[in-house]
Every structure is written in structure tokens, then in C-alpha cells.
């Protein structure tokens, strides 16, 4: 029904910035809530950011003021702009799409972000 592929992960120094992208195989943003999750080494997966089908945006407290989620409907892309990165942001970042009725729940393979000096 839909496939997701993340990109943009890299090794950056503390205080640096990265922009992650999630490209969907078709345009789903009118019916989907789009999420970014991350999983740090040895930790459980945690929710990071949401952009809902009605354009509502939400963030976990640890990234508020530093991360921004957005989407480009023409490019079928959801992005996560990450500024002032901290070592604790190190994780594999995953894109997730959920139909607002539960019709689908799809994950990308992830992209690795490493924040280290």
C-alpha cells in the first residue's frame, strides 16, 4: 500500500544540525499521521515528532525548540530538521505512517544519526 525510505543520517558534532527525509511511495498525507521515532543503543524506541493529517504538529519534550517536522506534498516527503544536536540524540531514526482510521501502519528501515565529538 505504501513504502517509506528515510535518509539524511550522518555523524555530526554536538551543536550541529541534520535534516532527515522520509520519502513515501505515494501521496498519503491527506489521510495519514506521519511520525518520527528513534531508538538509541540499548534503549526502547521512543516517539520524537508528529505531523497529523490535519497539519497538527507535536514533539517529545526533549526535542522541543530544536527539532521541526514538516512535509512537502509535491515530493511525497516528510522531513525532520534537527538543530543543536546533543549526544543523547544519537539513535536510529524511523519514519512511520499511520492511516487515521487504522487502515495501515507502515515503517521505514531507519537512518542512523550519531552525535559525537
mmCIF file of N, CA and C in Angstrom, residues 48-91:
data_model
loop_
_atom_site.group_PDB
_atom_site.id
_atom_site.type_symbol
_atom_site.label_atom_id
_atom_site.label_comp_id
_atom_site.label_asym_id
_atom_site.label_seq_id
_atom_site.Cartn_x
_atom_site.Cartn_y
_atom_site.Cartn_z
ATOM 1 N N UNK A 48 9.290 10.813 18.624
ATOM 2 C CA UNK A 48 10.004 12.079 18.551
ATOM 3 C C UNK A 48 9.101 13.209 18.084
ATOM 4 N N UNK A 49 8.416 13.021 16.962
ATOM 5 C CA UNK A 49 7.636 14.104 16.368
ATOM 6 C C UNK A 49 6.477 13.544 15.565
ATOM 7 N N UNK A 50 5.447 14.357 15.416
ATOM 8 C CA UNK A 50 4.234 14.008 14.676
ATOM 9 C C UNK A 50 3.786 15.180 13.837
ATOM 10 N N UNK A 51 3.402 14.907 12.593
ATOM 11 C CA UNK A 51 2.616 15.844 11.813
ATOM 12 C C UNK A 51 1.374 15.093 11.357
ATOM 13 N N UNK A 52 0.224 15.522 11.851
ATOM 14 C CA UNK A 52 -1.026 14.827 11.606
ATOM 15 C C UNK A 52 -1.617 15.203 10.251
ATOM 16 N N UNK A 53 -2.629 14.437 9.842
ATOM 17 C CA UNK A 53 -3.250 14.699 8.547
ATOM 18 C C UNK A 53 -3.914 16.068 8.493
ATOM 19 N N UNK A 54 -4.246 16.629 9.660
ATOM 20 C CA UNK A 54 -4.812 17.972 9.716
ATOM 21 C C UNK A 54 -3.746 19.042 9.967
ATOM 22 N N UNK A 55 -2.464 18.686 9.840
ATOM 23 C CA UNK A 55 -1.289 19.560 9.956
ATOM 24 C C UNK A 55 -0.913 19.890 11.393
ATOM 25 N N UNK A 56 -1.560 19.279 12.360
ATOM 26 C CA UNK A 56 -1.154 19.452 13.746
ATOM 27 C C UNK A 56 0.241 18.862 13.965
ATOM 28 N N UNK A 57 1.102 19.589 14.673
ATOM 29 C CA UNK A 57 2.458 19.138 14.956
ATOM 30 C C UNK A 57 2.663 18.977 16.458
ATOM 31 N N UNK A 58 3.382 17.924 16.826
ATOM 32 C CA UNK A 58 3.701 17.660 18.223
ATOM 33 C C UNK A 58 5.107 17.106 18.323
ATOM 34 N N UNK A 59 5.741 17.322 19.476
ATOM 35 C CA UNK A 59 7.106 16.879 19.701
ATOM 36 C C UNK A 59 7.255 16.342 21.115
ATOM 37 N N UNK A 60 8.165 15.398 21.271
ATOM 38 C CA UNK A 60 8.521 14.974 22.603
ATOM 39 C C UNK A 60 9.295 16.102 23.285
ATOM 40 N N UNK A 61 9.204 16.177 24.601
ATOM 41 C CA UNK A 61 9.755 17.322 25.328
ATOM 42 C C UNK A 61 11.251 17.519 25.101
ATOM 43 N N UNK A 62 12.001 16.453 24.955
ATOM 44 C CA UNK A 62 13.447 16.558 24.854
ATOM 45 C C UNK A 62 13.929 17.213 23.559
ATOM 46 N N UNK A 63 13.059 17.336 22.552
ATOM 47 C CA UNK A 63 13.467 17.940 21.284
ATOM 48 C C UNK A 63 12.738 19.239 20.985
ATOM 49 N N UNK A 64 11.807 19.649 21.827
ATOM 50 C CA UNK A 64 11.074 20.887 21.590
ATOM 51 C C UNK A 64 12.032 22.072 21.526
ATOM 52 N N UNK A 65 11.831 22.918 20.524
ATOM 53 C CA UNK A 65 12.704 24.059 20.316
ATOM 54 C C UNK A 65 13.936 23.756 19.502
ATOM 55 N N UNK A 66 14.224 22.477 19.260
ATOM 56 C CA UNK A 66 15.399 22.080 18.484
ATOM 57 C C UNK A 66 15.030 21.376 17.177
ATOM 58 N N UNK A 67 13.960 20.589 17.185
ATOM 59 C CA UNK A 67 13.551 19.813 16.013
ATOM 60 C C UNK A 67 12.279 20.403 15.419
ATOM 61 N N UNK A 68 12.153 20.299 14.103
ATOM 62 C CA UNK A 68 10.964 20.754 13.400
ATOM 63 C C UNK A 68 10.556 19.713 12.367
ATOM 64 N N UNK A 69 9.305 19.270 12.423
ATOM 65 C CA UNK A 69 8.784 18.337 11.439
ATOM 66 C C UNK A 69 7.998 19.113 10.385
ATOM 67 N N UNK A 70 8.107 18.681 9.138
ATOM 68 C CA UNK A 70 7.407 19.334 8.046
ATOM 69 C C UNK A 70 7.164 18.323 6.932
ATOM 70 N N UNK A 71 6.394 18.718 5.937
ATOM 71 C CA UNK A 71 6.157 17.853 4.792
ATOM 72 C C UNK A 71 6.080 18.660 3.521
ATOM 73 N N UNK A 72 6.433 18.012 2.426
ATOM 74 C CA UNK A 72 6.367 18.580 1.092
ATOM 75 C C UNK A 72 5.453 17.662 0.285
ATOM 76 N N UNK A 73 4.230 18.092 0.049
ATOM 77 C CA UNK A 73 3.251 17.245 -0.626
ATOM 78 C C UNK A 73 3.650 16.913 -2.068
ATOM 79 N N UNK A 74 4.290 17.852 -2.751
ATOM 80 C CA UNK A 74 4.687 17.625 -4.137
ATOM 81 C C UNK A 74 5.777 16.567 -4.255
ATOM 82 N N UNK A 75 6.619 16.447 -3.233
ATOM 83 C CA UNK A 75 7.716 15.487 -3.257
ATOM 84 C C UNK A 75 7.430 14.238 -2.433
ATOM 85 N N UNK A 76 6.238 14.129 -1.873
ATOM 86 C CA UNK A 76 5.868 12.993 -1.025
ATOM 87 C C UNK A 76 6.904 12.766 0.074
ATOM 88 N N UNK A 77 7.318 13.840 0.713
ATOM 89 C CA UNK A 77 8.417 13.782 1.661
ATOM 90 C C UNK A 77 8.050 14.441 2.980
ATOM 91 N N UNK A 78 8.359 13.747 4.064
ATOM 92 C CA UNK A 78 8.291 14.303 5.408
ATOM 93 C C UNK A 78 9.715 14.503 5.893
ATOM 94 N N UNK A 79 9.991 15.650 6.493
ATOM 95 C CA UNK A 79 11.336 15.978 6.939
ATOM 96 C C UNK A 79 11.369 16.238 8.429
ATOM 97 N N UNK A 80 12.546 16.045 9.000
ATOM 98 C CA UNK A 80 12.802 16.388 10.392
ATOM 99 C C UNK A 80 14.083 17.197 10.431
ATOM 100 N N UNK A 81 13.947 18.501 10.650
ATOM 101 C CA UNK A 81 15.098 19.375 10.801
ATOM 102 C C UNK A 81 15.545 19.320 12.256
ATOM 103 N N UNK A 82 16.789 18.946 12.479
ATOM 104 C CA UNK A 82 17.324 18.758 13.821
ATOM 105 C C UNK A 82 18.468 19.737 14.033
ATOM 106 N N UNK A 83 18.290 20.664 14.963
ATOM 107 C CA UNK A 83 19.299 21.670 15.277
ATOM 108 C C UNK A 83 19.807 21.480 16.701
ATOM 109 N N UNK A 84 20.982 22.045 16.963
ATOM 110 C CA UNK A 84 21.589 21.959 18.292
ATOM 111 C C UNK A 84 21.589 20.526 18.806
ATOM 112 N N UNK A 85 22.113 19.640 17.992
ATOM 113 C CA UNK A 85 22.099 18.218 18.333
ATOM 114 C C UNK A 85 22.960 17.926 19.549
ATOM 115 N N UNK A 86 22.499 16.968 20.334
ATOM 116 C CA UNK A 86 23.173 16.548 21.551
ATOM 117 C C UNK A 86 23.560 15.080 21.444
ATOM 118 N N UNK A 87 24.564 14.640 22.202
ATOM 119 C CA UNK A 87 24.933 13.224 22.162
ATOM 120 C C UNK A 87 23.765 12.289 22.437
ATOM 121 N N UNK A 88 22.834 12.689 23.296
ATOM 122 C CA UNK A 88 21.692 11.845 23.597
ATOM 123 C C UNK A 88 20.702 11.732 22.446
ATOM 124 N N UNK A 89 20.896 12.515 21.379
ATOM 125 C CA UNK A 89 20.086 12.365 20.176
ATOM 126 C C UNK A 89 20.565 11.220 19.295
ATOM 127 N N UNK A 90 21.704 10.645 19.617
ATOM 128 C CA UNK A 90 22.234 9.531 18.840
ATOM 129 C C UNK A 90 21.244 8.371 18.836
ATOM 130 N N UNK A 91 20.859 7.933 17.651
ATOM 131 C CA UNK A 91 19.855 6.880 17.525
ATOM 132 C C UNK A 91 19.649 6.555 16.057
#
